[in-house]
PDB file of C-alpha atoms in Angstrom:
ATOM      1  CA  UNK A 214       6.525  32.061   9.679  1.00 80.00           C
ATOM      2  CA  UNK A 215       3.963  30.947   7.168  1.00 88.00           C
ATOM      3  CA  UNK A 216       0.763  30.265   8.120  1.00 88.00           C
ATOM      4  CA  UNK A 217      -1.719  28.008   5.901  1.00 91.00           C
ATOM      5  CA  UNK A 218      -5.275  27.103   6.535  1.00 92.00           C
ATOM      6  CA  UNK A 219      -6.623  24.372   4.414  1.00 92.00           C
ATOM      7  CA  UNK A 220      -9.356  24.879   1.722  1.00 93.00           C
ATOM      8  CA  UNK A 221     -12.866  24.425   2.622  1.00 95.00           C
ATOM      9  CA  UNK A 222     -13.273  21.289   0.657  1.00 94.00           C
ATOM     10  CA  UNK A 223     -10.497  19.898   2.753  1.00 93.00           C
ATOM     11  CA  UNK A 224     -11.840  21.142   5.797  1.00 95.00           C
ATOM     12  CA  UNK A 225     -14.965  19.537   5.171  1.00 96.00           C
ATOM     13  CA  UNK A 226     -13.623  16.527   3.828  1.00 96.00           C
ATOM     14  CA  UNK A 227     -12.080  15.799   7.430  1.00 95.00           C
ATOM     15  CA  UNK A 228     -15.187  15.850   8.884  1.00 97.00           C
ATOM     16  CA  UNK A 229     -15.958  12.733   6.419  1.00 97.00           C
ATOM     17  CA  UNK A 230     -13.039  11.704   7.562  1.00 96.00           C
ATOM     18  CA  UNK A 231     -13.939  12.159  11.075  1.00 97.00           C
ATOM     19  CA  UNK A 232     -17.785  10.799  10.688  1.00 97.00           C
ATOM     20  CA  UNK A 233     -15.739   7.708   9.313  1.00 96.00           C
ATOM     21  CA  UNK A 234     -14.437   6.556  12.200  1.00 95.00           C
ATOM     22  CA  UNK A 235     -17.942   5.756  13.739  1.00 94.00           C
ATOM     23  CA  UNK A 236     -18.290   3.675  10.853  1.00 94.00           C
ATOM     24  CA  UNK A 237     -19.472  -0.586  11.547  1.00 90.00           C
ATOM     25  CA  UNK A 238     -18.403  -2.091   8.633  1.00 85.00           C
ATOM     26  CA  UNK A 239     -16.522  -5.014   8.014  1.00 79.00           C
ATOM     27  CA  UNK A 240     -15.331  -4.126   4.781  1.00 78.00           C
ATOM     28  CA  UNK A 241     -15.019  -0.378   4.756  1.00 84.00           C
ATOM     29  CA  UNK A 242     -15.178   3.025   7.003  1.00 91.00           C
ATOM     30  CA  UNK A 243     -16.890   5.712   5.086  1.00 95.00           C
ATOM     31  CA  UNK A 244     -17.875   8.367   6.405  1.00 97.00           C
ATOM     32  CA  UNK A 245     -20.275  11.598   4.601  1.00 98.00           C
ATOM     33  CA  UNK A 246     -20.384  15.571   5.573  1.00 97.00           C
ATOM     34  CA  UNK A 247     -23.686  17.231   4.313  1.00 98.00           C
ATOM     35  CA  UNK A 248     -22.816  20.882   4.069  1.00 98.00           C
ATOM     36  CA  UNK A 249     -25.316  23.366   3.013  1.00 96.00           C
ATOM     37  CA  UNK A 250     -25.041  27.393   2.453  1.00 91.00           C
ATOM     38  CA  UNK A 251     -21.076  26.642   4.588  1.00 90.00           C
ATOM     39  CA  UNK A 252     -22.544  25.379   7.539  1.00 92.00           C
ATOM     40  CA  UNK A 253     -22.497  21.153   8.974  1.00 95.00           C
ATOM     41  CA  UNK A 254     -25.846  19.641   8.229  1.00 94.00           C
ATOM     42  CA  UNK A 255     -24.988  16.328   9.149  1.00 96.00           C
ATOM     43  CA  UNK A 256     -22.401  13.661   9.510  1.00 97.00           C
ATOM     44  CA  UNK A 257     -22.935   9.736   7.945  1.00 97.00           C
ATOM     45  CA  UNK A 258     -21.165   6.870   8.501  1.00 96.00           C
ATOM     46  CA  UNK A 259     -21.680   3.322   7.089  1.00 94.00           C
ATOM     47  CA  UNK A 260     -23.627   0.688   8.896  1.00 91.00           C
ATOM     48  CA  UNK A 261     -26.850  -0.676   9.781  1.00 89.00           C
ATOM     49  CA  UNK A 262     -29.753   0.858  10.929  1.00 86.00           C
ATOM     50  CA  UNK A 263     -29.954   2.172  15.065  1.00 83.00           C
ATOM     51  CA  UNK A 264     -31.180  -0.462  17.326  1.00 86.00           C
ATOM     52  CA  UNK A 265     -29.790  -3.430  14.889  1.00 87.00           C
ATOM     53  CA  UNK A 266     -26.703  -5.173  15.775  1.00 86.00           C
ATOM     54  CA  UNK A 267     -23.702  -3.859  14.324  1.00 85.00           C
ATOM     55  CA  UNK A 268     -21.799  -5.536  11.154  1.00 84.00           C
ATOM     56  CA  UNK A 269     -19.011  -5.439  12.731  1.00 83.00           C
ATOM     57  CA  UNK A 270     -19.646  -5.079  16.079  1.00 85.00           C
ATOM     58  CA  UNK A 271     -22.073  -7.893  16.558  1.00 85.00           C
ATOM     59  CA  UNK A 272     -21.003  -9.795  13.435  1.00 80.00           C
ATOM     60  CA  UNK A 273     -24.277  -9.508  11.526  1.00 80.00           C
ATOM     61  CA  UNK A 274     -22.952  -8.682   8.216  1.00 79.00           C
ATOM     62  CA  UNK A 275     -24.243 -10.856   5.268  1.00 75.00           C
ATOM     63  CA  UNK A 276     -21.015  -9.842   3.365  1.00 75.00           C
ATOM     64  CA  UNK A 277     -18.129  -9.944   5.798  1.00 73.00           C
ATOM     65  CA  UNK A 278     -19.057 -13.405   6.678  1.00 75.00           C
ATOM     66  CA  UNK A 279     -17.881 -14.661   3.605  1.00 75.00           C
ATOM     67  CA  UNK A 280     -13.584 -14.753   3.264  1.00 71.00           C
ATOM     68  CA  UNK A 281     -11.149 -17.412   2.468  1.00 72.00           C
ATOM     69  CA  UNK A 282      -9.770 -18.778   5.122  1.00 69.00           C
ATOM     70  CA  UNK A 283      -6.327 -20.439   6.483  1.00 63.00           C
ATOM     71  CA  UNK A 284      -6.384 -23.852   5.876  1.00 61.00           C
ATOM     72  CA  UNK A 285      -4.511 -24.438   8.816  1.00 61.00           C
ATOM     73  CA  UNK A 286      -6.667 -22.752  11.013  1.00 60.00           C
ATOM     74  CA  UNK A 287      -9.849 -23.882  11.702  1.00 59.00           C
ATOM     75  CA  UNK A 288     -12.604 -21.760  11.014  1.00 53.00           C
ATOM     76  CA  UNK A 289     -14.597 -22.604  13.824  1.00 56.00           C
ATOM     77  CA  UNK A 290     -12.754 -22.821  17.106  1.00 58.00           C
ATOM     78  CA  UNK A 291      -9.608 -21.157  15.925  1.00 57.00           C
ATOM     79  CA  UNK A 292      -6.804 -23.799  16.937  1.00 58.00           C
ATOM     80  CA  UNK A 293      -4.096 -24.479  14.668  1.00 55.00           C
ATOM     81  CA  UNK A 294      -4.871 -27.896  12.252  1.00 52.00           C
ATOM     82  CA  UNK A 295      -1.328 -28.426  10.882  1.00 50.00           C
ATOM     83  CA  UNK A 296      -1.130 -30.426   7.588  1.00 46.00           C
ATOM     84  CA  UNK A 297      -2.481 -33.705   8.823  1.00 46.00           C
ATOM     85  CA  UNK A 298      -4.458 -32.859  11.971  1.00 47.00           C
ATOM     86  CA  UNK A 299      -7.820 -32.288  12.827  1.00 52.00           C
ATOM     87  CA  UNK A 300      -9.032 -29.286  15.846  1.00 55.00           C
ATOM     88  CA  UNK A 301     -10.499 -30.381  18.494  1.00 56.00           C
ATOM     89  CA  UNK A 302     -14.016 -29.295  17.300  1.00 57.00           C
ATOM     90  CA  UNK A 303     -13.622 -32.220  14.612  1.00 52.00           C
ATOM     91  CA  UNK A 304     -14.612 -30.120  11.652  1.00 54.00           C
ATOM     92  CA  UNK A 305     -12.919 -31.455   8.570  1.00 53.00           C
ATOM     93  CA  UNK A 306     -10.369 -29.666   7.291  1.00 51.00           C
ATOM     94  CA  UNK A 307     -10.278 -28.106   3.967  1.00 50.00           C
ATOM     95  CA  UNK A 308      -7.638 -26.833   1.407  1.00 56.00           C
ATOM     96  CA  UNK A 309      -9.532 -23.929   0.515  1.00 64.00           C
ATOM     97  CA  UNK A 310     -12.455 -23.202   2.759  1.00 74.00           C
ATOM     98  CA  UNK A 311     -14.659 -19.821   3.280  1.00 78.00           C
ATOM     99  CA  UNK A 312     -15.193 -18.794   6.899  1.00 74.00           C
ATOM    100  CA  UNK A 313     -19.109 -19.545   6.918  1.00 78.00           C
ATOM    101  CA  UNK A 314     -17.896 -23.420   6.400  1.00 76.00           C
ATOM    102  CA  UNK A 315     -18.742 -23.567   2.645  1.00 80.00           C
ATOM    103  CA  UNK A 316     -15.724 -24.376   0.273  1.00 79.00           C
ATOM    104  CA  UNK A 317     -14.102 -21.374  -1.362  1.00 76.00           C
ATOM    105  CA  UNK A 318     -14.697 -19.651  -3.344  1.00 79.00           C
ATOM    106  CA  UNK A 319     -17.868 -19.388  -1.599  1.00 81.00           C
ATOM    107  CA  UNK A 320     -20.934 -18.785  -4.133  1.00 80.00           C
ATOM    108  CA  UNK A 321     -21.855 -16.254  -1.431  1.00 78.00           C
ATOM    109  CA  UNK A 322     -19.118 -13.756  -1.334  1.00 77.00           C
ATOM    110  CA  UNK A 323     -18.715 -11.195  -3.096  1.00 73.00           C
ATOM    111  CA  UNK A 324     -15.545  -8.651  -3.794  1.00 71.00           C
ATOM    112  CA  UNK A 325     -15.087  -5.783  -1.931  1.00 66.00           C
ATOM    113  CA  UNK A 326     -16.471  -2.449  -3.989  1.00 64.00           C
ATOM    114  CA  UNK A 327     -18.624  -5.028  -6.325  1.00 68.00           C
ATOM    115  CA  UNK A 328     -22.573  -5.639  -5.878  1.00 68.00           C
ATOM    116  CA  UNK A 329     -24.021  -4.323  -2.961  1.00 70.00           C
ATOM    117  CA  UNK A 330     -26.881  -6.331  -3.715  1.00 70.00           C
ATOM    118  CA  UNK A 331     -26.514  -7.941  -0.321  1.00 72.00           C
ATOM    119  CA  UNK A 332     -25.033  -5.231   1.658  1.00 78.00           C
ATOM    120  CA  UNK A 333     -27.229  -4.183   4.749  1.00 82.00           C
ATOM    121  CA  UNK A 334     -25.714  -1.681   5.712  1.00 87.00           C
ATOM    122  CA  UNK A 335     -26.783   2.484   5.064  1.00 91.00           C
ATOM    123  CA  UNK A 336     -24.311   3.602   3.539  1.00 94.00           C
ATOM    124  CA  UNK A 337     -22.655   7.295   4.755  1.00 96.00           C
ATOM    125  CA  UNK A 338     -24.442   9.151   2.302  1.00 97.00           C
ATOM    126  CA  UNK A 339     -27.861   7.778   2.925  1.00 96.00           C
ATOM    127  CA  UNK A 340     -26.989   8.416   6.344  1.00 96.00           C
ATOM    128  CA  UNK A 341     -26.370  11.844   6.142  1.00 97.00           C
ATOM    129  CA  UNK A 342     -28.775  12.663   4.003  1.00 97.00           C
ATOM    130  CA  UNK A 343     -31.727  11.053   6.021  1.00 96.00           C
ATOM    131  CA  UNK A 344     -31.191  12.749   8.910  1.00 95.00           C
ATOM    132  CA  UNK A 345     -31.174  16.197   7.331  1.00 96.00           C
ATOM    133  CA  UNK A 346     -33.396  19.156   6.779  1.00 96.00           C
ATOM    134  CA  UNK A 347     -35.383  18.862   3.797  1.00 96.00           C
ATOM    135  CA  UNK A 348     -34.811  22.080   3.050  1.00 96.00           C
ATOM    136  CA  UNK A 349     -31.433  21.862   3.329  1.00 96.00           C
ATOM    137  CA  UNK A 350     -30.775  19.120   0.571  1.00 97.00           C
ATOM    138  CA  UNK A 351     -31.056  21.417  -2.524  1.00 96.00           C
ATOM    139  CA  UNK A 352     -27.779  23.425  -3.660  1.00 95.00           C
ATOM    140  CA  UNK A 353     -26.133  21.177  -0.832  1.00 97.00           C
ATOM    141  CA  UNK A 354     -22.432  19.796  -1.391  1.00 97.00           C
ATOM    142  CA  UNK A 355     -22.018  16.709  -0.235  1.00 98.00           C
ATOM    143  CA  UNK A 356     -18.098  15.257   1.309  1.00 97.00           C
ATOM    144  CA  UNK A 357     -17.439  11.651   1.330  1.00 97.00           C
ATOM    145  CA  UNK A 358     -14.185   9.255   2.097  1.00 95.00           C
ATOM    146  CA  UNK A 359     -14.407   7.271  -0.814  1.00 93.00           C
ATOM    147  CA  UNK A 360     -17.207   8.063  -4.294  1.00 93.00           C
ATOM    148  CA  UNK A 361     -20.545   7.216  -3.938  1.00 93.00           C
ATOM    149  CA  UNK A 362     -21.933   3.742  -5.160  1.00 89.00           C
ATOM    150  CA  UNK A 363     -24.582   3.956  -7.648  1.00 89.00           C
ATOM    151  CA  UNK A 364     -27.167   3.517  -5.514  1.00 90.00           C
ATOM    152  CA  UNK A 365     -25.983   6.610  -3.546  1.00 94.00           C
ATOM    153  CA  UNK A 366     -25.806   8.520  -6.458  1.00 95.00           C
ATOM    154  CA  UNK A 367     -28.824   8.004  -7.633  1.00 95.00           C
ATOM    155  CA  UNK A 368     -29.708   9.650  -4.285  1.00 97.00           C
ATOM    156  CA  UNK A 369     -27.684  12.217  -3.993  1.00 97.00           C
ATOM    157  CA  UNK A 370     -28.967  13.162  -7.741  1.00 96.00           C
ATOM    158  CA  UNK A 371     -33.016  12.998  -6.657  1.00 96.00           C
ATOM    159  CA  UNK A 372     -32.683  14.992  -3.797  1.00 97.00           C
ATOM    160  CA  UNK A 373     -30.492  17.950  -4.837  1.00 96.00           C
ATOM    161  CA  UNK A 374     -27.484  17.529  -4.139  1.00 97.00           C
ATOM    162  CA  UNK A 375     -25.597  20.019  -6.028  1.00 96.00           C
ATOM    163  CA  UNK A 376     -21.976  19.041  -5.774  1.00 96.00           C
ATOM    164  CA  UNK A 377     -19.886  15.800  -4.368  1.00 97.00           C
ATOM    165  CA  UNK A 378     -16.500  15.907  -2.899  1.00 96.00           C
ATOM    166  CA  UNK A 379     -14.771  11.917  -2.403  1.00 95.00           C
ATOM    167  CA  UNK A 380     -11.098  11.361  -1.817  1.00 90.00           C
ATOM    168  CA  UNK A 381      -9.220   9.702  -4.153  1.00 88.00           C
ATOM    169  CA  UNK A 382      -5.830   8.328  -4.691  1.00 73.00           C
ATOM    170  CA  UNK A 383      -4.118   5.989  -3.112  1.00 64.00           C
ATOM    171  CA  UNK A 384      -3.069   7.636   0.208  1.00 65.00           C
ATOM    172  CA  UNK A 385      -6.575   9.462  -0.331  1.00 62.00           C
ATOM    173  CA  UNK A 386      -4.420  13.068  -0.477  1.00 70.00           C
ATOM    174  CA  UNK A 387      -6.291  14.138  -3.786  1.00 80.00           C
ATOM    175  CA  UNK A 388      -9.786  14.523  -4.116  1.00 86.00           C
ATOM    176  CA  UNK A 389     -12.374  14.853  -6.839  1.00 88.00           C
ATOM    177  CA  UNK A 390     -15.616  16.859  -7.368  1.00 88.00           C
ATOM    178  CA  UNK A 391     -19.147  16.600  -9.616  1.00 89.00           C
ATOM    179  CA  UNK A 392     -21.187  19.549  -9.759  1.00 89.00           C
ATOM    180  CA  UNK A 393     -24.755  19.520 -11.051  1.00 84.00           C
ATOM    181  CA  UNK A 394     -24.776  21.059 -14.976  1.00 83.00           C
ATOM    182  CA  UNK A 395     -26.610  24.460 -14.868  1.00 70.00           C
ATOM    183  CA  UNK A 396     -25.873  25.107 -11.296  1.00 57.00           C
TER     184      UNK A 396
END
């Protein structure tokens, strides 16, 4: 019998994976794994700040609220409009409509992975990174489920960070790694 244990980067890489799933996102579950001298800092997840209703728990995300919507459904109370029926909530129906009520495409939306100019949410690696040690941040290595936006890298640059570990492919089995030069 053979017996395998998985690297540490995919070791710590499931604990993204695992931080993940606490995620409140409409869009996307990411979670983060700070790791420092091979022990947990902390875990991240995307979402917005404690206390604040949840994007997609309580609906209060600025981004999610804007998606195409069935034409034969109506965006408001649900019910079925069939091609030449109104719902019951009288809203006129629409060939192409977004789900705030605003035709589509909706000058408010925005595609997924494209400016987070209107995201609220703190992204995983924020996350993580907030609620650890100071000291802990420099020569750190840093696991995420998906690569960091530029905002997040920016961060994950300024504070230390020494190395970043994201998944990548399309059934996320690969991953891929930047180290800081002259470390």
């Amino acid at each position: 019998m053979t017996f395998s244990r998985p690297s540490f980067d995919e070791y710590y890489l499931a604990g993204a994976e695992w931080a993940s799933t606490r995620a409140d996102c409409t869009r996307a579950q990411v979670g983060a794994l700070l790791v420092s001298k091979d022990h947990v800092v902390t875990p991240g997840y995307n979402g917005l700040i404690s206390g604040i209703p949840g994007c997609a728990t309580a609906g209060n995300c600025p981004r999610g609220r804007h998606y195409q919507v069935d034409p034969d459904v109506c965006a408001v109370c649900k019910q079925s409009t069939g091609i030449e029926f109104q719902c019951t909530c009288y809203r006129p129906v629409r060939a192409y409509a977004c789900a705030c009520g605003d035709v589509w495409p909706c000058p408010d939306s925005v595609a997924p992975d494209s400016n987070y100019a209107n995201c609220a949410a703190t992204h995983a690696e924020r996350n993580a990174i907030e609620r650890a040690n100071p000291e802990d941040l420099p020569g750190a290595t840093i696991y995420t489920t998906r690569e960091p936006c530029p905002a997040c890298w920016t961060l994950i640059k300024c504070v230390g960070v020494q190395r970043a570990v994201w998944r990548v492919g399309v059934s996320g089995s690969g991953f891929s790694t930047w180290e800081r030069e002259g470390g």
